[in-house]
Amino acid sequence: MDNRHSILTDTLPDQAVFALDIGTRSIIGMVGMPDGDRIHIVAIERAEHTKRAMIDGQIEDIDQVAKIAGQVKDRLEKKLGCRLDKVSVAAAGRALRTESVTYEMELPRPQKIDIESVSRLEAGAISEAEKIFMNREDKDSDRQFYLVGYTVSRYYLDNYMISNLIDHHGRVLKADIIATFLPTEVVESLYAAMNKIGLEVASLTLEPIAAINAAIPQNIRLLNLAMVDIGAGTSDIAVCRDGCVTGYTMAILAGDEITETIMKEYLVDFDTAEKIKSEIDEGAELHFTDILGFEQIITRESIFECIKEASSRLCEEISSKILEVNGGMPSAVFLAGGGSRLSGLKEGIVEHLKIDPKRVAIAGNNFKINAYSDEYDLENPEFATPLGIVISAGFSIVNDSFRVILNDRPAKLFRNGSFTVMDVLMMNGYNYQDMIGRSGQNLVVNVNGKRTVFYGEKAEPSVLTLNGEKTQLSDPVNTEDWIVFIPATRGKNASAMLSDVAELGKGNKVLVNGEEAKGDVPLESGDSIVIETTAAEIKEEPEEAGSSFHNSASGADPDRQTGKKQGEKSRESKGKITFFLNNNPLTLPLKPDHRPYYLMDMLEYSGLDFKNVTGQVILEVNGESGYFQQELHSRDHIMIYQVK
């Protein structure tokens, strides 16, 4: 007996899932209830766009998309007799960008690997992926991208492949990751459309991830398989092996390529061309009226000849992308989406991939592993994405009840599985510099052959709390957690005047870059100052020059260092604190607000040029592995150095 009406009363139960697949041609709504190890699909509704509000899977007309989505929502509410107020959706893959990188981190000595070390490894890999990605993008473009997630496909410990680094002992850590980027407008337009019809986005994933969760269940992902979701505007591709998704991309060609070819060949409007495309296999002849009002009768063979070239281009593009993202031929290919039903497409994929025909199949047979319905045929390959969204949310792969509040607003969560604080921040538009800060630029001059550095101001560290308590980037995040994050503020660039390095107005002849100085002038990095006098001396280096710390990069005078050691306690009592950085004393003023110094504050004093780092940067505090937001104490021994 169908008891869904007795289950679904005024509001949807917490465990139920409402999903919307917002496609280029139509919007499909689906509601499912977890039932043991499967999802019971209790309602499906679909509505076609009345005009082209979507281009290649991306929302172009927010109002129009909201209108059609609202119709689907209303129909489902009437059918179920309950109100829908939360929705699970998937972001389109049209503008999806992926970057695959291998990143290595060498520790100073073999040691036990903790979660913070793994977090640093992954963060370094992400930063490397972001750097490569931004270099590929048009730097003159105003389009903004942000990281929406990353997948670690392999870990290595001392060049040995391993599934989990935690608690093992070793020195050289390495990770292969796939980082995914989307332009901000893809996500923001989706949220805006849902907001217009009173829906809160409860979970958000990527369309290729959703589709593969339906088409290729977890229990067969040990095999190297590819899934292609062929929609109207794009063809989303995901591949898996060894139990996990290892990559996803998209082909810029899809079903519309065929439709537009038919439009041009037979002078018909878009809807008529779509009808012709869908009826190719239904008879030997097709009847239609063109835009001039003439009735035409064409044969099935003539249509195939018409679309042959476009179909070949589509199959070639899909095959090329499969080989690219998979790094070679997969064991088998599943075709999903409405476009997968196009006559001859499967054969074209076989031809271009040069794969056994028995290893290319239309998706749908595996849908029943994770879902069932009493009244709907779920084996329709067009259900791959909406069903995948329901499965992802219902089985907590992306949990519809998994909500995290970031700075008083629901955070956007894309990834499958568990989350860390760093994951949440990066998926919501923050980058690594927001977390660790960036010091102001140093001012480096040469005075009588001696390199002298005025340091830029330290970055104001970020503020990061989880549920009101201080937290680390690697800490896990659970449902209903709330995060407060205030990005680090970049420090001011260093500035100095000529009078800061030379006494003026006492008969001294001071040359700046070979020309005699006529008075006090501001210095610029690279300036060479020569003081031509035996009487005048360079001013004693101050421990504090305004808001900048002034020191020699080659090390301070030994006598001064001895004096520092003897007077450390008295200076600390006068508002200063001493650390030992790279085996040299470093005395700094206490912060005005009496906040502690953090390990990230020491980066600018390390002597490393972080714009030109060529190897792994090692952080240690008192002989133990350190992390950026680690609080420092007086007389801590800090090591910051580069391993090439």
CSV table of N, CA and C in Angstrom, one decimal, residues 114-117 119 420-423 425 435 464-466 469-477 483 626-631:
chain,number,residue,atom,x,y,z
A,114,ASP,N,50.8,13.5,11.8
A,114,ASP,CA,49.5,13.8,12.5
A,114,ASP,C,48.6,14.5,11.5
A,115,ILE,N,47.4,14.8,11.9
A,115,ILE,CA,46.4,15.4,11.0
A,115,ILE,C,46.8,16.8,10.6
A,116,GLU,N,47.5,17.5,11.4
A,116,GLU,CA,48.0,18.9,11.0
A,116,GLU,C,49.0,18.8,9.9
A,117,SER,N,49.8,17.8,9.9
A,117,SER,CA,50.8,17.6,8.8
A,117,SER,C,50.1,17.3,7.5
A,119,SER,N,47.0,18.2,6.8
A,119,SER,CA,46.3,19.4,6.4
A,119,SER,C,47.3,20.3,5.7
A,420,THR,N,36.5,19.8,6.7
A,420,THR,CA,37.3,20.5,7.7
A,420,THR,C,37.0,22.0,7.6
A,421,VAL,N,37.5,22.8,8.6
A,421,VAL,CA,37.3,24.2,8.6
A,421,VAL,C,37.9,24.8,7.3
A,422,MET,N,39.1,24.3,6.9
A,422,MET,CA,39.7,24.8,5.7
A,422,MET,C,38.8,24.6,4.5
A,423,ASP,N,38.2,23.4,4.4
A,423,ASP,CA,37.3,23.0,3.3
A,423,ASP,C,36.2,24.1,3.1
A,425,LEU,N,36.0,27.1,4.3
A,425,LEU,CA,36.4,28.5,4.0
A,425,LEU,C,36.8,28.6,2.5
A,435,MET,N,43.7,33.4,5.1
A,435,MET,CA,43.9,32.6,6.3
A,435,MET,C,45.2,33.0,7.0
A,464,LEU,N,39.5,33.1,13.8
A,464,LEU,CA,38.9,31.9,13.3
A,464,LEU,C,38.4,31.2,14.6
A,465,THR,N,37.0,31.0,14.7
A,465,THR,CA,36.5,30.2,15.8
A,465,THR,C,35.4,29.3,15.2
A,466,LEU,N,35.3,28.2,15.9
A,466,LEU,CA,34.3,27.1,15.6
A,466,LEU,C,33.4,27.0,16.8
A,469,GLU,N,34.8,28.7,19.9
A,469,GLU,CA,36.1,28.4,20.5
A,469,GLU,C,37.2,28.5,19.3
A,470,LYS,N,38.4,28.9,19.7
A,470,LYS,CA,39.5,28.9,18.8
A,470,LYS,C,39.6,27.6,18.1
A,471,THR,N,39.9,27.6,16.8
A,471,THR,CA,40.0,26.3,16.1
A,471,THR,C,41.2,26.4,15.1
A,472,GLN,N,41.5,25.2,14.6
A,472,GLN,CA,42.6,25.1,13.6
A,472,GLN,C,41.9,24.8,12.2
A,473,LEU,N,42.7,25.0,11.2
A,473,LEU,CA,42.1,24.8,9.8
A,473,LEU,C,41.8,23.3,9.6
A,474,SER,N,42.5,22.4,10.3
A,474,SER,CA,42.3,21.0,10.0
A,474,SER,C,41.2,20.4,10.9
A,475,ASP,N,40.6,21.2,11.8
A,475,ASP,CA,39.6,20.6,12.6
A,475,ASP,C,38.3,20.2,11.8
A,476,PRO,N,37.7,19.1,12.2
A,476,PRO,CA,36.5,18.7,11.4
A,476,PRO,C,35.3,19.6,11.7
A,477,VAL,N,34.4,19.6,10.8
A,477,VAL,CA,33.1,20.4,10.9
A,477,VAL,C,32.0,19.4,10.9
A,483,ILE,N,30.8,28.9,12.2
A,483,ILE,CA,32.2,29.3,12.1
A,483,ILE,C,32.1,30.8,12.0
A,626,GLY,N,55.2,22.7,13.4
A,626,GLY,CA,54.3,23.8,13.7
A,626,GLY,C,53.2,24.1,12.7
A,627,TYR,N,52.2,24.9,13.0
A,627,TYR,CA,51.2,25.3,12.1
A,627,TYR,C,51.0,26.8,12.2
A,628,PHE,N,50.4,27.4,11.2
A,628,PHE,CA,50.4,28.8,11.0
A,628,PHE,C,49.8,29.5,12.2
A,629,GLN,N,48.7,29.0,12.7
A,629,GLN,CA,48.0,29.7,13.8
A,629,GLN,C,48.4,29.3,15.2
A,630,GLN,N,49.6,28.7,15.3
A,630,GLN,CA,50.1,28.2,16.6
A,630,GLN,C,50.5,29.5,17.4
A,631,GLU,N,50.0,29.5,18.6
A,631,GLU,CA,50.4,30.6,19.5
A,631,GLU,C,51.8,30.5,20.0
